[in-house]
Tab-separated table of C-alpha atoms in Angstrom:
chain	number	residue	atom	x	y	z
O	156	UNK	CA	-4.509	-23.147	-11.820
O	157	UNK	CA	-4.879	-20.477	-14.858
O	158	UNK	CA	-1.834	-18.525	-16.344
O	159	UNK	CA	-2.547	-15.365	-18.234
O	160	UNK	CA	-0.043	-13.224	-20.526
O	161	UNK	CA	-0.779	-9.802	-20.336
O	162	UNK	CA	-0.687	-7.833	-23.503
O	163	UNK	CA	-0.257	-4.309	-24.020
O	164	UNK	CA	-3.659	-3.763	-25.622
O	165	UNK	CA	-5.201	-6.417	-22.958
O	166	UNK	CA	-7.500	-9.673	-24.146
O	167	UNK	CA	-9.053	-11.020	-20.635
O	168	UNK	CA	-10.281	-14.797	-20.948
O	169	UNK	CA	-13.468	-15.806	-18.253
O	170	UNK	CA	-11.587	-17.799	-15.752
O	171	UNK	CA	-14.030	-21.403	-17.000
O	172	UNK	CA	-12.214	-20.762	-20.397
O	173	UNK	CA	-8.878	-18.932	-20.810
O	174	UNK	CA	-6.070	-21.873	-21.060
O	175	UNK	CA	18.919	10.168	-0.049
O	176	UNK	CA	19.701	13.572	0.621
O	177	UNK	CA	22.146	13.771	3.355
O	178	UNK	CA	20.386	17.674	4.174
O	179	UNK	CA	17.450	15.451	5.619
O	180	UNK	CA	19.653	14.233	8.529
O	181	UNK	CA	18.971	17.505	10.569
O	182	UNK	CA	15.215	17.195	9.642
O	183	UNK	CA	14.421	14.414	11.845
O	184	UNK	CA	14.029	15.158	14.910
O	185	UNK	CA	11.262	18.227	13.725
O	186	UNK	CA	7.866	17.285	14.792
O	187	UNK	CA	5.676	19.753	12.651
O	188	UNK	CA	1.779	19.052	13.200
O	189	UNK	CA	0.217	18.904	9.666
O	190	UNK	CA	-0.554	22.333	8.247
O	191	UNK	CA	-4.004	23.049	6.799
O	192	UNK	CA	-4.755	21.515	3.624
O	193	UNK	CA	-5.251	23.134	0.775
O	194	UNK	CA	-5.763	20.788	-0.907
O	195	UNK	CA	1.888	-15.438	-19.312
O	196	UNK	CA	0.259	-10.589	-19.619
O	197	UNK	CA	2.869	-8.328	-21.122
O	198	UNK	CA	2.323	-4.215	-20.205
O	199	UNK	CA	4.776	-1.213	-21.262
O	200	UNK	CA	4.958	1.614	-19.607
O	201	UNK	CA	2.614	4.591	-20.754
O	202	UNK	CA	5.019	7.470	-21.549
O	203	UNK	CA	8.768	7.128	-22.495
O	204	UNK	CA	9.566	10.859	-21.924
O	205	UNK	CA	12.472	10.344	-19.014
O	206	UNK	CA	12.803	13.811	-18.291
O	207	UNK	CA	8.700	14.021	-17.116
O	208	UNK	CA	10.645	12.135	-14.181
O	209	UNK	CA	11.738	12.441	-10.635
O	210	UNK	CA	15.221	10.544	-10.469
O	211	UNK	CA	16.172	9.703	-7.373
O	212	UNK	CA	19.788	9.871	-8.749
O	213	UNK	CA	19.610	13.518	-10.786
O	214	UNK	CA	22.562	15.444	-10.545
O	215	UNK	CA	22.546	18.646	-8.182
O	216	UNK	CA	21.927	21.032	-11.016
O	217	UNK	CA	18.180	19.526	-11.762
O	218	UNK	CA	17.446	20.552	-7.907
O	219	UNK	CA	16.523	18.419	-4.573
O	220	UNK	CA	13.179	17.392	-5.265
O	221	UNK	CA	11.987	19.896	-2.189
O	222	UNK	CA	12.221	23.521	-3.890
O	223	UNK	CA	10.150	22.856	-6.876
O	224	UNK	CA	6.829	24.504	-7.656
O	225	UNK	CA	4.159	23.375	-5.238
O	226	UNK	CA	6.643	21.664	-3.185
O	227	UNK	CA	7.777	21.752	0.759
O	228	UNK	CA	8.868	25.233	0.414
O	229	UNK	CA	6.772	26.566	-1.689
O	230	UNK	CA	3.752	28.890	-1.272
O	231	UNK	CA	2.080	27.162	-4.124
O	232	UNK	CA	-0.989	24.194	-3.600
O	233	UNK	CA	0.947	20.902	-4.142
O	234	UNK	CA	0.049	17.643	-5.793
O	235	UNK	CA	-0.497	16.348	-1.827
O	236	UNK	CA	-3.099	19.166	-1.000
O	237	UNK	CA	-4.941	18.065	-4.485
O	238	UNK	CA	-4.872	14.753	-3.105
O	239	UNK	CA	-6.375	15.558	-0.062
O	240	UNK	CA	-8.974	17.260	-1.414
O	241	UNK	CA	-10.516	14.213	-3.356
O	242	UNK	CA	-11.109	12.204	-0.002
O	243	UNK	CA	-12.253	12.028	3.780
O	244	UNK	CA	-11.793	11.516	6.721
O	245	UNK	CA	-13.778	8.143	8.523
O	246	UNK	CA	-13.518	6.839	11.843
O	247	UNK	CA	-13.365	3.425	12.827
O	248	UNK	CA	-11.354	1.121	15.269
O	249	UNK	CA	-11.880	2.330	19.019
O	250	UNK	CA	-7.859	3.248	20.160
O	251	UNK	CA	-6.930	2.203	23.664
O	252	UNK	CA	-5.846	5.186	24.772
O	253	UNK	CA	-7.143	7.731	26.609
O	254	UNK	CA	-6.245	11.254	25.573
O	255	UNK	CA	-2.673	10.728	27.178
O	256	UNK	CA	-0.172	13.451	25.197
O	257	UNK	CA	2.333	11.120	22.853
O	258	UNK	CA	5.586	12.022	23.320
O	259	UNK	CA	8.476	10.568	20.833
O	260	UNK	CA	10.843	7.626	21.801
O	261	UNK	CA	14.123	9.776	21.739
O	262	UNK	CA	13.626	13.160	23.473
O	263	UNK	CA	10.368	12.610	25.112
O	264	UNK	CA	9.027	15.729	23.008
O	265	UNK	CA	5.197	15.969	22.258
O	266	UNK	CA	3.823	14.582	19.551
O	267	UNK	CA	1.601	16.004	16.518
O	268	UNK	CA	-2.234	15.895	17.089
O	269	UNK	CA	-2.467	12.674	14.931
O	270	UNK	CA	0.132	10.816	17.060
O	271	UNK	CA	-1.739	11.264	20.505
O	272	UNK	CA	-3.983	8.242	22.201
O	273	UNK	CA	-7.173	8.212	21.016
O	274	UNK	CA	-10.201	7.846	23.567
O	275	UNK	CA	-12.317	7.835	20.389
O	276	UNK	CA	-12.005	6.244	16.908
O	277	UNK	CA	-8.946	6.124	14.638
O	278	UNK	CA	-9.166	8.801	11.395
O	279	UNK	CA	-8.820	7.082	8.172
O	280	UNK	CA	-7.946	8.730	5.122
O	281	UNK	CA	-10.579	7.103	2.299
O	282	UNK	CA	-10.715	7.834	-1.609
O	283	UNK	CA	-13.933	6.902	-3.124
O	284	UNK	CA	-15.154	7.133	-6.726
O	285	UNK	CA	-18.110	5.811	-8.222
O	286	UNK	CA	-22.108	5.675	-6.561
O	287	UNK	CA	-22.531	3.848	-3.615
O	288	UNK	CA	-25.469	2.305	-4.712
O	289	UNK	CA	-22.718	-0.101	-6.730
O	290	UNK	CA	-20.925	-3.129	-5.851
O	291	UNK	CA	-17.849	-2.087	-3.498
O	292	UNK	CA	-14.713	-2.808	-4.322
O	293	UNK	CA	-11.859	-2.136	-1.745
O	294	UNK	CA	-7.823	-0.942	-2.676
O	295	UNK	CA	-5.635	-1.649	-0.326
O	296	UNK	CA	-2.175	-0.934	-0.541
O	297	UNK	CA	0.937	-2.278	0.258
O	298	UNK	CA	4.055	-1.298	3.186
O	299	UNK	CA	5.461	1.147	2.881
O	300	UNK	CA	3.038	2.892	0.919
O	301	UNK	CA	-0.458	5.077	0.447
O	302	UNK	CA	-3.945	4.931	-1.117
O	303	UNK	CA	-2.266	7.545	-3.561
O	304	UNK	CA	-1.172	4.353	-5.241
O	305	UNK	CA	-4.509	3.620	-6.566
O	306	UNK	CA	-5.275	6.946	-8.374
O	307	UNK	CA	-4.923	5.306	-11.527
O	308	UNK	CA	-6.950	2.090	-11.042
O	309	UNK	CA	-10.203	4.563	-8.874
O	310	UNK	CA	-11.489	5.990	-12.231
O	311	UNK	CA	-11.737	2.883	-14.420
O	312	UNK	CA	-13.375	0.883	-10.967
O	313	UNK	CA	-16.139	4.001	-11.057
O	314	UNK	CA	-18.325	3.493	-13.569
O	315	UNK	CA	-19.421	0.006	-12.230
O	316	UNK	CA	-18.203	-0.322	-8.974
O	317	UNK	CA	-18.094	1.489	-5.681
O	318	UNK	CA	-14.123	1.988	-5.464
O	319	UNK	CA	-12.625	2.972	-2.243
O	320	UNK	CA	-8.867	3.291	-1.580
O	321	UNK	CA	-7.368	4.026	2.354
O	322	UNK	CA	-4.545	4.752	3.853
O	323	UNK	CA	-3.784	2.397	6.974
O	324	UNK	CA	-2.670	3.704	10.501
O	325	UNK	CA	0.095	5.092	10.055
O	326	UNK	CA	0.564	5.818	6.367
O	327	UNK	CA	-0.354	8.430	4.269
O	328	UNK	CA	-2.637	11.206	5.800
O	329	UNK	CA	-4.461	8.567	8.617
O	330	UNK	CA	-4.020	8.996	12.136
O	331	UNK	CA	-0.203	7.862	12.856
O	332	UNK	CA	-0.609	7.101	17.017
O	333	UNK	CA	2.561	7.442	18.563
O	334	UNK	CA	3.211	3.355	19.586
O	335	UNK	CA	2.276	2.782	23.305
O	336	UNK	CA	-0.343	5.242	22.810
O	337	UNK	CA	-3.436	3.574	21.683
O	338	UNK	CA	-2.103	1.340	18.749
O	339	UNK	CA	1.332	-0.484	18.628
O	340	UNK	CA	1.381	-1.183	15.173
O	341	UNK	CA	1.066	-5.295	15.282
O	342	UNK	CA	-0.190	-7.392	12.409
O	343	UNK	CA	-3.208	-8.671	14.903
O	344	UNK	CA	-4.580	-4.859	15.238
O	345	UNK	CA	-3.959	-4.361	11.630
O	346	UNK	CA	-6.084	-6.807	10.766
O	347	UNK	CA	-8.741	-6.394	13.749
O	348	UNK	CA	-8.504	-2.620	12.596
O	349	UNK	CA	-8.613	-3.246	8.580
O	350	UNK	CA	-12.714	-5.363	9.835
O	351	UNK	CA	-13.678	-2.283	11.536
O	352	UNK	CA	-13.129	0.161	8.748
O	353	UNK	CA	-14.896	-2.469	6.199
O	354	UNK	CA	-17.447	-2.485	8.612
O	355	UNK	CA	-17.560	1.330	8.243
O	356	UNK	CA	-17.344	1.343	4.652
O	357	UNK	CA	-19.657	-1.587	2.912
O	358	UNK	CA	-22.611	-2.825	4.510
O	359	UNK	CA	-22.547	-5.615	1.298
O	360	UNK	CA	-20.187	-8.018	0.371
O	361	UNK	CA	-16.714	-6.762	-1.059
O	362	UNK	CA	-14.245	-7.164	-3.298
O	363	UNK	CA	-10.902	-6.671	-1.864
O	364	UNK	CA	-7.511	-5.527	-3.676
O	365	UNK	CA	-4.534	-5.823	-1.538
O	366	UNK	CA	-0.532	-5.062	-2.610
O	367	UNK	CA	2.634	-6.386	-1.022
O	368	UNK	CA	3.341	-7.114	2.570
O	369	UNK	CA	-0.092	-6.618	3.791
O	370	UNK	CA	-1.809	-9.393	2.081
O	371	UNK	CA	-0.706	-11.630	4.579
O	372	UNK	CA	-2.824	-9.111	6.959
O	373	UNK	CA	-6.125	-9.589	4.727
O	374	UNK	CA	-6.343	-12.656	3.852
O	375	UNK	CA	-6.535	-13.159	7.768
O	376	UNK	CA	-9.050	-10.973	8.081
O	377	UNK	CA	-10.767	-12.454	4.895
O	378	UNK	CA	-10.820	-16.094	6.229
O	379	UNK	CA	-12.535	-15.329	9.547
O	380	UNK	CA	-15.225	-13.646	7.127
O	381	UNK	CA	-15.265	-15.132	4.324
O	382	UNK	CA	-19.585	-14.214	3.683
O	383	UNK	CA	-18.477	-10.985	3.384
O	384	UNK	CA	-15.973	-11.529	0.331
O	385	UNK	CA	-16.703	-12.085	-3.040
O	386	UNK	CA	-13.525	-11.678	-4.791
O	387	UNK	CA	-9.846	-11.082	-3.569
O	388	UNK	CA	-6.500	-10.132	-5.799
O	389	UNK	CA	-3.496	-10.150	-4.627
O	390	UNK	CA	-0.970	-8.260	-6.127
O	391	UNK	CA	2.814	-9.669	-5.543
O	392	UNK	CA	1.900	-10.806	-2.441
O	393	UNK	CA	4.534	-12.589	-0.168
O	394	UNK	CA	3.689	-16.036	-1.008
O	395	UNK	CA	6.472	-18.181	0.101
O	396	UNK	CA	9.288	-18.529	2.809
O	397	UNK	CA	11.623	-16.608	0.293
O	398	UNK	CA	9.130	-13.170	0.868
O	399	UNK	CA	8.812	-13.800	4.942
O	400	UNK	CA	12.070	-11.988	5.036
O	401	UNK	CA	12.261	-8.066	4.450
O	402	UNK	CA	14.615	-6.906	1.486
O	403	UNK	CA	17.277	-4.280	3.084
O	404	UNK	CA	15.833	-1.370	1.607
O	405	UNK	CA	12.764	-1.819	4.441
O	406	UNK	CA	14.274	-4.017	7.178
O	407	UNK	CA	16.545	-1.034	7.893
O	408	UNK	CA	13.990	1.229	9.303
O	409	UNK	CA	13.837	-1.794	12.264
O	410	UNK	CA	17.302	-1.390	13.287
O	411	UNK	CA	17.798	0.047	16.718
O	412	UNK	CA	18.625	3.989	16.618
O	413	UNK	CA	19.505	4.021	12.425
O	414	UNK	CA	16.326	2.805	11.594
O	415	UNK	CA	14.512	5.469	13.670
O	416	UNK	CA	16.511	8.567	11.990
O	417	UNK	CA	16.568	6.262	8.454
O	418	UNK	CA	12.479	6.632	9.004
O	419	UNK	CA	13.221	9.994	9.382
O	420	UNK	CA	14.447	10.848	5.915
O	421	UNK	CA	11.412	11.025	3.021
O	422	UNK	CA	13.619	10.071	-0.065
O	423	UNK	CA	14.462	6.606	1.769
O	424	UNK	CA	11.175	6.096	3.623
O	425	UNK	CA	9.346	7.034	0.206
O	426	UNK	CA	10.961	7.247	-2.935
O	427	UNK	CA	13.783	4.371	-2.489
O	428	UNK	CA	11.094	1.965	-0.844
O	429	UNK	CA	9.177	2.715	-4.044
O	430	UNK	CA	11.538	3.178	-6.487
O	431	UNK	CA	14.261	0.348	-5.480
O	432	UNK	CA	11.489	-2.829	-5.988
O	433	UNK	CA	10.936	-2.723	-9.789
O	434	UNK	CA	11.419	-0.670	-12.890
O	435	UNK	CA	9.101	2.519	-11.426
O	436	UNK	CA	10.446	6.101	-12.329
O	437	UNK	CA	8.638	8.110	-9.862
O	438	UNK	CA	7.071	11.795	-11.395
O	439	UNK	CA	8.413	14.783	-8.930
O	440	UNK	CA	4.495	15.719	-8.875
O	441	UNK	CA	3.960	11.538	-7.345
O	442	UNK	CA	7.047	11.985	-5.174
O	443	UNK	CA	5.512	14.993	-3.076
O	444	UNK	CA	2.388	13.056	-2.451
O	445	UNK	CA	4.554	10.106	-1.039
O	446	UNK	CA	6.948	12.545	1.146
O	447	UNK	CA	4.364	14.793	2.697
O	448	UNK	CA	3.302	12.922	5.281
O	449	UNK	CA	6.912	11.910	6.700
O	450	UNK	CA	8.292	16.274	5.664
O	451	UNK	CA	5.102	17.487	8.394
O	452	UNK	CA	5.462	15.040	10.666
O	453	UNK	CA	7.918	12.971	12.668
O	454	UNK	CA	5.018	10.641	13.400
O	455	UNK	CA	5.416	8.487	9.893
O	456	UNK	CA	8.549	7.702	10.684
O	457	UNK	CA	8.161	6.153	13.971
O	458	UNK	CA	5.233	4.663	12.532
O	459	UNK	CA	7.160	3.212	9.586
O	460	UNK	CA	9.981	2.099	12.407
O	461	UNK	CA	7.630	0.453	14.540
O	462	UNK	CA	5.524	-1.629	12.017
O	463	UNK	CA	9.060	-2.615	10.254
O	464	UNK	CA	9.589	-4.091	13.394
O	465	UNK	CA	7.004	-5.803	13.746
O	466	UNK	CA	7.532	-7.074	10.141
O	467	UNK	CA	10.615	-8.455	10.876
O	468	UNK	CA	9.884	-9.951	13.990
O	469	UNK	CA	5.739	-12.229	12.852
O	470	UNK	CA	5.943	-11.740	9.055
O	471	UNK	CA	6.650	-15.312	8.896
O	472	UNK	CA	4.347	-16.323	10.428
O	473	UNK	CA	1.636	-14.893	8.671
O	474	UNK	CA	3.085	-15.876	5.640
O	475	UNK	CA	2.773	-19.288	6.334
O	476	UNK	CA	-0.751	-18.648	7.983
O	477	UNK	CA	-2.031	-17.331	4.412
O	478	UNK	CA	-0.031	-19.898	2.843
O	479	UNK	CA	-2.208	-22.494	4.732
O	480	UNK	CA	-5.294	-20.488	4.383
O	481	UNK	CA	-4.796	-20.083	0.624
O	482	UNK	CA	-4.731	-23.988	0.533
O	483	UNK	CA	-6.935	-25.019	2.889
O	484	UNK	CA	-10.163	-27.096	1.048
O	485	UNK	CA	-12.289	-24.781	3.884
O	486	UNK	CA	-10.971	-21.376	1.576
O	487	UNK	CA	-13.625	-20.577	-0.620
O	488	UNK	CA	-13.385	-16.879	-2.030
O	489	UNK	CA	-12.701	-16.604	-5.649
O	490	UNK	CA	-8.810	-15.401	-5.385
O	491	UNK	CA	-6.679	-13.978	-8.264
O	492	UNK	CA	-2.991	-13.357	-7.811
O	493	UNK	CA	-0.749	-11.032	-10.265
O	494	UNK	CA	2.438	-10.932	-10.201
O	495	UNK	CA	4.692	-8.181	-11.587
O	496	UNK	CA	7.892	-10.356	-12.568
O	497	UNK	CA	10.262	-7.579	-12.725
O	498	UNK	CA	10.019	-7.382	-8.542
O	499	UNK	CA	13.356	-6.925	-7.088
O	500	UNK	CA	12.062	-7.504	-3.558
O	501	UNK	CA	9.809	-11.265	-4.510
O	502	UNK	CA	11.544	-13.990	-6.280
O	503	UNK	CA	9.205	-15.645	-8.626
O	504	UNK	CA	10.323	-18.975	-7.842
O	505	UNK	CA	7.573	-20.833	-6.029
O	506	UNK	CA	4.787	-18.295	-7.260
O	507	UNK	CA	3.862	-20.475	-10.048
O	508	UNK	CA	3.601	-24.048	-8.164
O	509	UNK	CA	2.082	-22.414	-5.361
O	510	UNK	CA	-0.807	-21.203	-7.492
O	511	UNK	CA	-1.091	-24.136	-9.013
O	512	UNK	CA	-1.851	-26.586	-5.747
O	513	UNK	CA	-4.059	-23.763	-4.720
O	514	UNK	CA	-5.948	-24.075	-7.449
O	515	UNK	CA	-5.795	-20.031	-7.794
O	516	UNK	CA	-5.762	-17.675	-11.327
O	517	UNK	CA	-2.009	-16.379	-11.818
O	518	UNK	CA	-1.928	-13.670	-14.040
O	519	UNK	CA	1.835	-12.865	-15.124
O	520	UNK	CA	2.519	-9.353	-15.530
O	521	UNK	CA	5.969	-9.502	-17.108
O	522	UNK	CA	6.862	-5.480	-17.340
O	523	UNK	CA	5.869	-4.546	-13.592
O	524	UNK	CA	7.380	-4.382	-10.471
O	525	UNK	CA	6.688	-5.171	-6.893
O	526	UNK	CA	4.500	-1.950	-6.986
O	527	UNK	CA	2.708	-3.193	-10.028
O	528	UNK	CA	0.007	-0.249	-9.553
O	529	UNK	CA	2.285	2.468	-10.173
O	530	UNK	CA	4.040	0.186	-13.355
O	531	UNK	CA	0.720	0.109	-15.262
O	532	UNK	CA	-2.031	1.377	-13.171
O	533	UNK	CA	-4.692	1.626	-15.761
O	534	UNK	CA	-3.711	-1.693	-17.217
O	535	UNK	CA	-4.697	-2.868	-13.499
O	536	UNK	CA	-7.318	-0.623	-13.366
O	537	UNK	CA	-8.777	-2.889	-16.632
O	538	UNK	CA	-7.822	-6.316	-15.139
O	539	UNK	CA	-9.609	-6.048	-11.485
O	540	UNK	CA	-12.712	-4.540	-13.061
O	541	UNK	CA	-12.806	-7.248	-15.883
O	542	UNK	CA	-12.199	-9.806	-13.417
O	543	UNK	CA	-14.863	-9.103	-10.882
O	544	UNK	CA	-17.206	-8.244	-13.531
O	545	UNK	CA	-17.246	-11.447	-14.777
O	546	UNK	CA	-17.762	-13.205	-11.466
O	547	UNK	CA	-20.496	-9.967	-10.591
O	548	UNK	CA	-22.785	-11.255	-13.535
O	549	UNK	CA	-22.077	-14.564	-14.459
């Protein structure tokens, strides 16, 4: 096993030689369809300026997060629609359904047009940046989260590398079927889903990032297809029986009735789950990205209920499935785990032995979170490209 200390001003070693707004309660049960868009490593933190800063607990008099400029009530673009703009739509993973109308699990009311059964192929939100004549690289991020995470990290990946960044089912602006109706948001379709949209992507081999709670869900895929990887990174992935169990900020969207109106509610579902796992501030202009979805829609929160769910009920399991696959002599992708040590959700007890009888690079990121692409996304930006580069043209 290699340690690395991150720096602030970075020095990478090759790998052969480095030693809740209680107004939101009423706002559940509306099931808007989306409108039209518009559109050991040490890092600090890139600005110190607080008040640039959404805080999730502002007094009343610096407003509610929702009446801004650009924001849910405004007539304004907002950071989401600029979002939006930058990617595309792609279709891959045939759904099971068969046009049948979604309703939701309380009222029986109809669902948004993303929510229905799909006769066709799931929509997947993609980012991409950089030619793709390059080698592709692949961002994946973590529960409960979005590609948005990434934005920092896309432009440094360009200028070498083929960088795509997606939202799963579910998340962000993909298709969010309505469980029952075409996808039932399991960790087995996540990760027979996550090989059809690589399929769709990269016709080459890939480099994959992944984030949190789904690296359990790609390093599954990754072992069945293992020709098709050339490097994987792992950011504060759930690596021992300590992680198999979801903090309370996210197993509370799988309680029966609370978690479905908790899902409900876009300062729990987004800004607590990212702001509650590490020392992130989140920007108000970062927050609306991360609410839209669940302000248009009722379908991210049922979504975000059902797959906590699941979580709760097989994340163990496929913890110790990558646990075994991570250490198995038959593993042979070049793997790279970071690990943000100020992660309120992942001990780091156990990260550094387990790394070392894998025989796997642990890179120790001592300022960032569990989110540790929102901490110091351009530092991370730096660290995947330098580490892929080497193993591209060695």
């Amino acid at each position: 096993m290699i340690i690395q200390k991150l720096h602030s001003t970075p020095t990478f070693h090759s790998p052969l030689s480095f030693s809740s707004s209680s107004f939101l309660a009423n706002r559940f049960l509306s099931f808007v369809p989306y409108p039209s868009r518009k559109p050991i490593l040490k890092l600090n933190s890139t600005s110190n300026d607080d008040q640039d800063y959404y805080l999730l607990d502002a007094p009343e008099s610096i407003g509610d997060g929702f009446s801004f400029s650009g924001g849910k009530y405004s007539d304004e673009p907002s950071p989401s629609d600029e979002w939006f703009k930058q990617g595309k739509m792609v279709k891959a993973y045939s759904g099971s359904g068969s046009d049948e109308k979604a309703k939701d699990p309380i009222f029986g009311l109809a669902m948004g047009a993303d929510s229905q059964a799909s006769s066709d192929f799931f929509r997947w939100f993609c980012v991409e940046a950089g030619s793709a004549d390059n080698p592709s690289v692949i961002l994946i991020h973590g529960f409960p989260s979005q590609a948005y995470s990434y934005r920092k990290v896309l432009p440094i990946l360009s200028k070498d590398y083929h960088a795509i960044a997606f939202d799963w089912l579910g998340f962000g602006f993909s298709d969010k079927p309505q469980p029952k109706y075409g996808f039932d948001y399991t960790l087995d379709e996540y990760v027979s889903s996550l090989g059809s949209l690589i399929d769709e992507l990269a016709v080459t081999k890939v480099s994959l990032v992944v984030q949190g709670y789904f690296a359990p869900v790609v390093v599954k895929y990754a072992n069945s297809n293992q020709e098709k990887i050339k490097n994987l990174i792992l950011l504060n992935p759930p690596l021992t029986a300590q992680h198999a169990k979801l903090p309370p900020t996210l197993s509370i969207f799988s309680n029966f009735l609370l978690g479905e109106i908790f899902s409900q509610d876009p300062l729990r579902a987004s800004d607590k789950a990212l702001t509650s796992c590490g020392p992130y501030k989140m920007k108000e202009e970062d927050a609306m990205v991360y609410r839209s979805p669940y302000l248009t829609s009722g379908s991210s929160g049922f979504a975000l209920n059902a797959l906590s769910r699941t979580m709760k009920k097989d994340l163990k399991r496929y913890v110790e499935d990558m646990q075994r696959i991570l250490k198995d002599e038959s593993w042979k992708v070049k793997t790279t785990i970071c690990w943000g040590q100020r992660d309120r959700w992942f001990s780091y007890d156990g990260v550094e032995n387990f790394c070392k009888d894998s025989n796997h690079t642990l890179i120790e990121l001592p300022k960032a979170g569990h989110h540790v692409q929102e901490d110091c996304g351009e530092e991370i930006g730096q660290l995947i490209y330098k580490t892929i580069s080497r193993r591209d043209y060695k």
